[in-house]
Short mmCIF file of C-alpha atoms in Angstrom, two decimals:
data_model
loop_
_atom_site.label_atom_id
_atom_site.label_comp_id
_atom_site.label_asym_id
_atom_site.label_seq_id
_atom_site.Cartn_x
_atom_site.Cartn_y
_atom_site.Cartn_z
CA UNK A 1 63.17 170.06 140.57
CA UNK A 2 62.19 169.10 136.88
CA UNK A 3 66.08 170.30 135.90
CA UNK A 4 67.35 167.90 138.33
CA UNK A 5 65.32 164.62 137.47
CA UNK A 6 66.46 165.75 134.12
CA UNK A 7 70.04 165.89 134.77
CA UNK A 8 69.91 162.75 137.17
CA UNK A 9 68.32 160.68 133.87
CA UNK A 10 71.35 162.21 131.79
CA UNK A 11 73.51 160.79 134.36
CA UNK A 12 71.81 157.19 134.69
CA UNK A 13 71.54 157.12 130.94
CA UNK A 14 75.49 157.71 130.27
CA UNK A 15 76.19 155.01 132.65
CA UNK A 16 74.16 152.74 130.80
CA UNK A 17 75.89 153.38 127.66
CA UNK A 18 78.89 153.65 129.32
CA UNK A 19 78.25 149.54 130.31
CA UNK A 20 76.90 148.50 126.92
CA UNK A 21 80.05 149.63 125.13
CA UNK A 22 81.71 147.55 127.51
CA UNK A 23 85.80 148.51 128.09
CA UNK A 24 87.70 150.12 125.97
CA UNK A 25 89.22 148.14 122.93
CA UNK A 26 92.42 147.04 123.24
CA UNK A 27 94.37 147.80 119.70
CA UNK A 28 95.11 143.88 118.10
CA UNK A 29 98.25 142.41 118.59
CA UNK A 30 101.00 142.40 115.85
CA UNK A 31 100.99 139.30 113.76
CA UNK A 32 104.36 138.33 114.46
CA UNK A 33 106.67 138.14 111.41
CA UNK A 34 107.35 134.62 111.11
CA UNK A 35 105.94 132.55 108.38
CA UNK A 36 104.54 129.32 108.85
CA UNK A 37 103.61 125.93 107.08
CA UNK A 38 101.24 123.15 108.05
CA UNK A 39 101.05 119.86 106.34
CA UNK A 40 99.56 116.23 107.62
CA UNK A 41 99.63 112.91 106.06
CA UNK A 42 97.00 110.19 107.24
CA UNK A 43 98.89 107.30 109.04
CA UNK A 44 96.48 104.85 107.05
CA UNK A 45 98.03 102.66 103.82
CA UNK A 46 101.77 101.33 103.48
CA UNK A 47 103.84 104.79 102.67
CA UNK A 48 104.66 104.99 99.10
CA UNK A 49 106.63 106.68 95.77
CA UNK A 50 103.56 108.86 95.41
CA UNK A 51 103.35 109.55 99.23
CA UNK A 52 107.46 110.66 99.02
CA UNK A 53 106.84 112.78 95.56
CA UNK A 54 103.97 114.16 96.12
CA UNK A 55 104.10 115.72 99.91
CA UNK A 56 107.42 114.03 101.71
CA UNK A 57 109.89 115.17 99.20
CA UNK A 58 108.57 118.93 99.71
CA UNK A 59 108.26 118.90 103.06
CA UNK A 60 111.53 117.84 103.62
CA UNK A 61 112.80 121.24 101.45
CA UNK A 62 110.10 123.72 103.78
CA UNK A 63 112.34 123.16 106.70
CA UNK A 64 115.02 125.07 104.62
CA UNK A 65 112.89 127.56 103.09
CA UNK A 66 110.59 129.14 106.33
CA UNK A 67 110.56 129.95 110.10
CA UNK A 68 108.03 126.83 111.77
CA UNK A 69 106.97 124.15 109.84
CA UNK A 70 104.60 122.09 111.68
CA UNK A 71 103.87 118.95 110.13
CA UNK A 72 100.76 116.09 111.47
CA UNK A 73 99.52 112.67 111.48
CA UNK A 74 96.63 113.67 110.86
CA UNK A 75 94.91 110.42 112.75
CA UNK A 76 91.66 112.06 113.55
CA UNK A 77 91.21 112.37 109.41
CA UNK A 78 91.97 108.86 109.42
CA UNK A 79 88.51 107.41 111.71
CA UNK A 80 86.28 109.26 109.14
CA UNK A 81 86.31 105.00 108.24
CA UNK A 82 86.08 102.15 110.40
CA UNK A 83 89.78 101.14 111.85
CA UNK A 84 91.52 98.15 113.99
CA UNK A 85 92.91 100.66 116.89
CA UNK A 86 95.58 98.62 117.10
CA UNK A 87 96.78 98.93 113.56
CA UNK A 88 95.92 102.32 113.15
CA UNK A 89 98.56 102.57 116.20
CA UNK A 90 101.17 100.89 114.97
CA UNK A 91 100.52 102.79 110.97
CA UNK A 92 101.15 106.29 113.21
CA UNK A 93 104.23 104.80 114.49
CA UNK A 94 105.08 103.39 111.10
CA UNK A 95 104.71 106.86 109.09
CA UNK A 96 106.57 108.90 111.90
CA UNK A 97 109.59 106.69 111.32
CA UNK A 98 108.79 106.58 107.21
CA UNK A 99 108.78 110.64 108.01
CA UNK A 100 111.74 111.03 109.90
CA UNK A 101 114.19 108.22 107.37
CA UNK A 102 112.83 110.56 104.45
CA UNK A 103 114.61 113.28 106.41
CA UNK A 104 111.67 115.44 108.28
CA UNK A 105 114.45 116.99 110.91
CA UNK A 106 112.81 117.60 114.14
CA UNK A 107 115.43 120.28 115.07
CA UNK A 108 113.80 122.29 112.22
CA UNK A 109 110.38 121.28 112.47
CA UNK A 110 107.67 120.32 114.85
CA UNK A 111 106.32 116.89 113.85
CA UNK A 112 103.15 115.80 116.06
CA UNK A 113 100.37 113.12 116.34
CA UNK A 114 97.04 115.34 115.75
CA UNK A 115 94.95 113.67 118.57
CA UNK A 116 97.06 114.34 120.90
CA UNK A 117 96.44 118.51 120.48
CA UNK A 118 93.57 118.61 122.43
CA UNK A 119 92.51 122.02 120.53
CA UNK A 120 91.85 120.54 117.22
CA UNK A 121 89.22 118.03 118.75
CA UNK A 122 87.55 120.96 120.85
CA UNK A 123 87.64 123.21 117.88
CA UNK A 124 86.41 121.19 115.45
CA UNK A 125 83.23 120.46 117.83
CA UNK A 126 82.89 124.28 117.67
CA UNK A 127 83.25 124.16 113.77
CA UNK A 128 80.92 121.58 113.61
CA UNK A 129 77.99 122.79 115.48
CA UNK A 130 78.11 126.12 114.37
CA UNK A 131 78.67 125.56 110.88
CA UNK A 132 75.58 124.46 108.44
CA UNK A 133 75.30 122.51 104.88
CA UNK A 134 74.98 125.18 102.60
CA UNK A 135 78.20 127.25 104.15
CA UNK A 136 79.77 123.48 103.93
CA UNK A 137 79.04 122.51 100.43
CA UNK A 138 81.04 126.01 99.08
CA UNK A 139 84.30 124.70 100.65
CA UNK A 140 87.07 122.74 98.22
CA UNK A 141 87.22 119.90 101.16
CA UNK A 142 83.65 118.94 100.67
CA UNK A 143 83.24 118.97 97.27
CA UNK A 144 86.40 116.72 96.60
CA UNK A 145 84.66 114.57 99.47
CA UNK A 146 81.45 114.30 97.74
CA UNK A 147 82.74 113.98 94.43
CA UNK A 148 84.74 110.90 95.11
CA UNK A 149 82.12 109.69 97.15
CA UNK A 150 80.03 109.27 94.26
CA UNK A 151 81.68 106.13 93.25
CA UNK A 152 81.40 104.59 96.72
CA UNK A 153 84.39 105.38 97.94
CA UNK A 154 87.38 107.77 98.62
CA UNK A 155 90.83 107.08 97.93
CA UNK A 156 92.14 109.56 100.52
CA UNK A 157 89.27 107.93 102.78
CA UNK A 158 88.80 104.68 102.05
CA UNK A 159 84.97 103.99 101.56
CA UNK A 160 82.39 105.99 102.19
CA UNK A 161 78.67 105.93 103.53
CA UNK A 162 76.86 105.90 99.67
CA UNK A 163 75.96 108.36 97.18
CA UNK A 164 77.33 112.13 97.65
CA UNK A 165 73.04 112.95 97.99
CA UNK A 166 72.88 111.26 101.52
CA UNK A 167 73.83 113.25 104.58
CA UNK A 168 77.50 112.23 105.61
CA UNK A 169 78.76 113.10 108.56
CA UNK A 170 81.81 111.96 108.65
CA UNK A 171 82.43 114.82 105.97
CA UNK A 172 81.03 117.49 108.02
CA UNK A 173 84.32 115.92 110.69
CA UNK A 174 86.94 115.90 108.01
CA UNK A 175 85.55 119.80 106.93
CA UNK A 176 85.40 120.97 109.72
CA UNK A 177 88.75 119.88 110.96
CA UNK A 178 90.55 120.47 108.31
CA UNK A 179 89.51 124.28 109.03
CA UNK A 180 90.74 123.81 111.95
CA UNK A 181 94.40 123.33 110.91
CA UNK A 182 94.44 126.84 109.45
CA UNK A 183 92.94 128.77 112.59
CA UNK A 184 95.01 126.96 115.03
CA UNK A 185 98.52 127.20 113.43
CA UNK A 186 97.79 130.19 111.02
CA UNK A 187 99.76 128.35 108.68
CA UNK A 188 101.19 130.85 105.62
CA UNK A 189 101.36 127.86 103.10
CA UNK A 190 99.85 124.87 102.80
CA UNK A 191 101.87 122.44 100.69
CA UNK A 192 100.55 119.40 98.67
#
């Protein structure tokens, strides 16, 4: 009788392991070959020389060089500040047809509005509650944030909310999306 209570415990106990380790893992999918760049440009300002040497001009060569390019208007980036919605409308439309005369081909690449990718908004709500200041203030994007800050204001921003000591939140958005560029498009280069 013992033997069998024995044996019967065995039994329930394997079962339970059995549902802890859950089903069996599935081997991870092949990254596929294809390389792939991401770039945005804020739809705020009147495009410029700098705006064409610095990022246009490059981008226009990526569509030669890889696979996808994906390029934003990065719009979300752009309400870190206070904006007229109507402007900031019309400056998207203005930049997609400064992008497209500087010769962004959308045959070759995919050139979007970032608001309207509903995964970058839900992602970056993930990002943001899960992440915490110290993990933040190790990243590139929120030290160049801060440090410009410092002065009162941001010239990829516009202004900002005081000194770099205060808690800004509209960093923690503009972090934590930016991260989310990179795990939504697994991008393999980020150009300037």
């Amino acid at each position: 009788m013992a033997l069998c209570s024995v044996r019967k415990a065995r039994e329930c106990w394997s079962f339970i392991r059995a549902l802890h380790k859950g089903p069996a893992a599935t081997p991870a999918p092949q990254k596929d070959s294809v390389e792939r760049v991401f770039s945005g440009i804020q739809p705020t300002g009147i495009p410029h020389l700098g705006n064409y040497l610095g990022a246009i001009e490059s981008w226009v060569k990526l569509q030669e060089k890889y696979d996808t390019v994906l390029y934003s208007i990065v719009d979300l980036h752009s309400i870190t500040v206070p904006q007229d919605p109507t402007i900031l409308q019309q400056s998207i439309l203005d930049m997609t047809a400064v992008l497209l005369a500087c010769g962004i081909n959308p045959e070759k690449s995919i050139l979007f509005q970032q608001s309207q990718v509903s995964e970058h908004t839900q992602l970056s709500w993930i990002l943001t509650c899960m992440v915490r200041l110290p993990r933040l203030q190790h990243l590139h994007q929120w030290k160049v944030h801060t440090r410009s800050c410092r002065g009162g204001s941001s010239p990829a921003h516009g202004t900002c909310s005081g000194s770099s000591s205060k808690f800004q939140p509209e960093v923690w958005g503009v972090v934590s999306i930016a991260q989310v560029h990179s795990h939504i498009h697994e991008e393999s280069e980020i150009p300037p």
